[in-house]
Amino acid sequence: MKKLTYLLLSLFSASAFAQDVSEQRVRTVISTLASDEMKGREIGTPENDKAAEYIAQLFKENNLEYCTGKSYLVPFNYKGKIAYNVCGIKKGKSEKFLGFSGHFDHIGVNNKSDDNIYNGADDDASGITTLVGIADYFKNKKPEFSMVFMAFNGEEKGMLGSIAISEDKNLDPIYNNLSALFNFEMVATEAEFGKNTVFITGDEFSDLDELFNKNAVNGLKIHPDPYAKQQLFYRSDNVSFVKKKIIAHSISTADMSKITHYHQANDDMSIVNSENMTQIINNFAKTLEKLSPKNFTPKYNDKVKFD
């Protein structure tokens, strides 16, 4: 009997462990997006299209449903050509949605003779890896909230992709039920607050961080924006949804006081702390498991500007 009990406990422990996203998975996704072969993923290039197709394949692996049409690829016009956002849905127990986003484009290459590729590992392959990690975690689960995963294009050219998809009327059934959007922007390094921590832009505009932190597990914490004077809340893709009066904040770990790789060629795998990223992804997902429309209904206050 003792052997049977031990076996059952071992199987349970292995099953519980298997639910976690592995560090190897994190490194595989971020290194693929930030590889030299992707040539900086600038919108309008074949490599940008290749990145979109790769993310679509990851969504397919996680059995996500299409947001609209018959593809994860959601087209929009860029200089007379077709560019793509990527969007997938995980149905939960409720019609209410939580959203997870990041941008997959970066700034391409330069004309220097040495390292001329802006790989964009932190900016923002790390954000895409985080939302993919959350999708991985929930692949075989049915969360309380339904979930929408959006990989935006054209952020570096003025948030073109998030603007386009936020205005797509075909997605209004999702947006009308979207309780909050977590936009992951540069989460590849350790935050100034230490491991297993992030900060939120525009924390003074809603109670999202307070509600999240009440349910946070394993020491994960969302800190207030230490760079509020830089107005980061209004400078990333989340603002496209703020304009729709949807709760939308960016989540980051970037230490802006000493960052040296922002829009530089050294934003590659050498600066990625995959161990910390993996810990954040798993703890974020485990916290999300505790959230429901009953205990997580964030609201804006009168400080936010919608236009």
PDB file of N, CA and C in Angstrom, residues 117-153:
ATOM      1  N   ILE A 117      23.021  43.290 -37.260  1.00  0.00           N
ATOM      2  CA  ILE A 117      21.636  42.834 -37.094  1.00  0.00           C
ATOM      3  C   ILE A 117      21.100  43.268 -35.735  1.00  0.00           C
ATOM      4  N   TYR A 118      19.955  43.931 -35.764  1.00  0.00           N
ATOM      5  CA  TYR A 118      19.262  44.290 -34.523  1.00  0.00           C
ATOM      6  C   TYR A 118      18.330  43.128 -34.173  1.00  0.00           C
ATOM      7  N   ASN A 119      18.872  42.147 -33.436  1.00  0.00           N
ATOM      8  CA  ASN A 119      18.143  40.899 -33.196  1.00  0.00           C
ATOM      9  C   ASN A 119      16.863  41.075 -32.385  1.00  0.00           C
ATOM     10  N   GLY A 120      16.834  42.073 -31.510  1.00  0.00           N
ATOM     11  CA  GLY A 120      15.622  42.336 -30.745  1.00  0.00           C
ATOM     12  C   GLY A 120      15.199  41.188 -29.849  1.00  0.00           C
ATOM     13  N   ALA A 121      16.154  40.599 -29.121  1.00  0.00           N
ATOM     14  CA  ALA A 121      15.818  39.514 -28.201  1.00  0.00           C
ATOM     15  C   ALA A 121      14.931  40.026 -27.060  1.00  0.00           C
ATOM     16  N   ASP A 122      15.351  41.124 -26.455  1.00  0.00           N
ATOM     17  CA  ASP A 122      14.550  41.723 -25.391  1.00  0.00           C
ATOM     18  C   ASP A 122      13.367  42.477 -25.980  1.00  0.00           C
ATOM     19  N   ASP A 123      13.625  43.211 -27.058  1.00  0.00           N
ATOM     20  CA  ASP A 123      12.638  44.095 -27.678  1.00  0.00           C
ATOM     21  C   ASP A 123      12.193  43.539 -29.030  1.00  0.00           C
ATOM     22  N   ASP A 124      11.168  42.739 -29.158  1.00  0.00           N
ATOM     23  CA  ASP A 124      10.360  42.262 -28.049  1.00  0.00           C
ATOM     24  C   ASP A 124      10.091  40.769 -28.219  1.00  0.00           C
ATOM     25  N   ALA A 125      11.150  40.061 -28.685  1.00  0.00           N
ATOM     26  CA  ALA A 125      11.013  38.615 -28.751  1.00  0.00           C
ATOM     27  C   ALA A 125      10.691  38.048 -27.373  1.00  0.00           C
ATOM     28  N   SER A 126      11.174  38.734 -26.335  1.00  0.00           N
ATOM     29  CA  SER A 126      10.892  38.278 -24.967  1.00  0.00           C
ATOM     30  C   SER A 126       9.408  38.374 -24.632  1.00  0.00           C
ATOM     31  N   GLY A 127       8.747  39.421 -25.117  1.00  0.00           N
ATOM     32  CA  GLY A 127       7.316  39.565 -24.862  1.00  0.00           C
ATOM     33  C   GLY A 127       6.512  38.492 -25.562  1.00  0.00           C
ATOM     34  N   ILE A 128       6.883  38.192 -26.817  1.00  0.00           N
ATOM     35  CA  ILE A 128       6.200  37.134 -27.559  1.00  0.00           C
ATOM     36  C   ILE A 128       6.430  35.792 -26.875  1.00  0.00           C
ATOM     37  N   THR A 129       7.646  35.546 -26.424  1.00  0.00           N
ATOM     38  CA  THR A 129       7.956  34.294 -25.727  1.00  0.00           C
ATOM     39  C   THR A 129       7.123  34.159 -24.460  1.00  0.00           C
ATOM     40  N   THR A 130       6.887  35.261 -23.771  1.00  0.00           N
ATOM     41  CA  THR A 130       6.088  35.227 -22.548  1.00  0.00           C
ATOM     42  C   THR A 130       4.639  34.859 -22.836  1.00  0.00           C
ATOM     43  N   LEU A 131       4.042  35.473 -23.849  1.00  0.00           N
ATOM     44  CA  LEU A 131       2.644  35.138 -24.123  1.00  0.00           C
ATOM     45  C   LEU A 131       2.523  33.713 -24.672  1.00  0.00           C
ATOM     46  N   VAL A 132       3.522  33.268 -25.451  1.00  0.00           N
ATOM     47  CA  VAL A 132       3.518  31.877 -25.913  1.00  0.00           C
ATOM     48  C   VAL A 132       3.655  30.926 -24.727  1.00  0.00           C
ATOM     49  N   GLY A 133       4.501  31.298 -23.760  1.00  0.00           N
ATOM     50  CA  GLY A 133       4.653  30.482 -22.558  1.00  0.00           C
ATOM     51  C   GLY A 133       3.353  30.338 -21.788  1.00  0.00           C
ATOM     52  N   ILE A 134       2.592  31.409 -21.700  1.00  0.00           N
ATOM     53  CA  ILE A 134       1.291  31.349 -21.021  1.00  0.00           C
ATOM     54  C   ILE A 134       0.348  30.438 -21.789  1.00  0.00           C
ATOM     55  N   ALA A 135       0.364  30.538 -23.118  1.00  0.00           N
ATOM     56  CA  ALA A 135      -0.460  29.637 -23.936  1.00  0.00           C
ATOM     57  C   ALA A 135      -0.027  28.189 -23.739  1.00  0.00           C
ATOM     58  N   ASP A 136       1.286  27.959 -23.666  1.00  0.00           N
ATOM     59  CA  ASP A 136       1.800  26.616 -23.395  1.00  0.00           C
ATOM     60  C   ASP A 136       1.228  26.079 -22.086  1.00  0.00           C
ATOM     61  N   TYR A 137       1.291  26.892 -21.056  1.00  0.00           N
ATOM     62  CA  TYR A 137       0.882  26.470 -19.716  1.00  0.00           C
ATOM     63  C   TYR A 137      -0.587  26.046 -19.697  1.00  0.00           C
ATOM     64  N   PHE A 138      -1.415  26.766 -20.444  1.00  0.00           N
ATOM     65  CA  PHE A 138      -2.856  26.501 -20.414  1.00  0.00           C
ATOM     66  C   PHE A 138      -3.328  25.573 -21.535  1.00  0.00           C
ATOM     67  N   LYS A 139      -2.387  24.977 -22.256  1.00  0.00           N
ATOM     68  CA  LYS A 139      -2.763  24.143 -23.411  1.00  0.00           C
ATOM     69  C   LYS A 139      -3.792  23.079 -23.051  1.00  0.00           C
ATOM     70  N   ASN A 140      -3.592  22.390 -21.951  1.00  0.00           N
ATOM     71  CA  ASN A 140      -4.484  21.298 -21.555  1.00  0.00           C
ATOM     72  C   ASN A 140      -5.346  21.655 -20.347  1.00  0.00           C
ATOM     73  N   LYS A 141      -5.560  22.954 -20.151  1.00  0.00           N
ATOM     74  CA  LYS A 141      -6.375  23.432 -19.038  1.00  0.00           C
ATOM     75  C   LYS A 141      -7.561  24.238 -19.569  1.00  0.00           C
ATOM     76  N   LYS A 142      -8.547  24.415 -18.731  1.00  0.00           N
ATOM     77  CA  LYS A 142      -9.681  25.284 -19.061  1.00  0.00           C
ATOM     78  C   LYS A 142      -9.750  26.373 -17.990  1.00  0.00           C
ATOM     79  N   PRO A 143      -9.166  27.518 -18.259  1.00  0.00           N
ATOM     80  CA  PRO A 143      -9.117  28.586 -17.254  1.00  0.00           C
ATOM     81  C   PRO A 143     -10.485  29.214 -17.021  1.00  0.00           C
ATOM     82  N   GLU A 144     -10.590  29.951 -15.939  1.00  0.00           N
ATOM     83  CA  GLU A 144     -11.843  30.649 -15.633  1.00  0.00           C
ATOM     84  C   GLU A 144     -12.155  31.675 -16.723  1.00  0.00           C
ATOM     85  N   PHE A 145     -11.150  32.477 -17.074  1.00  0.00           N
ATOM     86  CA  PHE A 145     -11.297  33.439 -18.162  1.00  0.00           C
ATOM     87  C   PHE A 145     -11.005  32.766 -19.504  1.00  0.00           C
ATOM     88  N   SER A 146     -11.675  33.191 -20.560  1.00  0.00           N
ATOM     89  CA  SER A 146     -11.183  32.919 -21.897  1.00  0.00           C
ATOM     90  C   SER A 146      -9.958  33.802 -22.121  1.00  0.00           C
ATOM     91  N   MET A 147      -9.140  33.446 -23.091  1.00  0.00           N
ATOM     92  CA  MET A 147      -7.886  34.166 -23.300  1.00  0.00           C
ATOM     93  C   MET A 147      -7.687  34.473 -24.776  1.00  0.00           C
ATOM     94  N   VAL A 148      -7.200  35.664 -25.064  1.00  0.00           N
ATOM     95  CA  VAL A 148      -6.836  36.021 -26.433  1.00  0.00           C
ATOM     96  C   VAL A 148      -5.356  36.394 -26.440  1.00  0.00           C
ATOM     97  N   PHE A 149      -4.630  35.814 -27.397  1.00  0.00           N
ATOM     98  CA  PHE A 149      -3.194  36.036 -27.537  1.00  0.00           C
ATOM     99  C   PHE A 149      -2.950  36.788 -28.837  1.00  0.00           C
ATOM    100  N   MET A 150      -2.296  37.954 -28.726  1.00  0.00           N
ATOM    101  CA  MET A 150      -2.081  38.800 -29.893  1.00  0.00           C
ATOM    102  C   MET A 150      -0.616  39.186 -30.026  1.00  0.00           C
ATOM    103  N   ALA A 151      -0.033  38.847 -31.169  1.00  0.00           N
ATOM    104  CA  ALA A 151       1.334  39.262 -31.491  1.00  0.00           C
ATOM    105  C   ALA A 151       1.246  40.390 -32.514  1.00  0.00           C
ATOM    106  N   PHE A 152       1.634  41.576 -32.085  1.00  0.00           N
ATOM    107  CA  PHE A 152       1.485  42.771 -32.916  1.00  0.00           C
ATOM    108  C   PHE A 152       2.690  42.965 -33.830  1.00  0.00           C
ATOM    109  N   ASN A 153       2.423  43.536 -34.978  1.00  0.00           N
ATOM    110  CA  ASN A 153       3.450  43.906 -35.941  1.00  0.00           C
ATOM    111  C   ASN A 153       3.547  45.432 -35.998  1.00  0.00           C
TER     112      ASN A 153
END
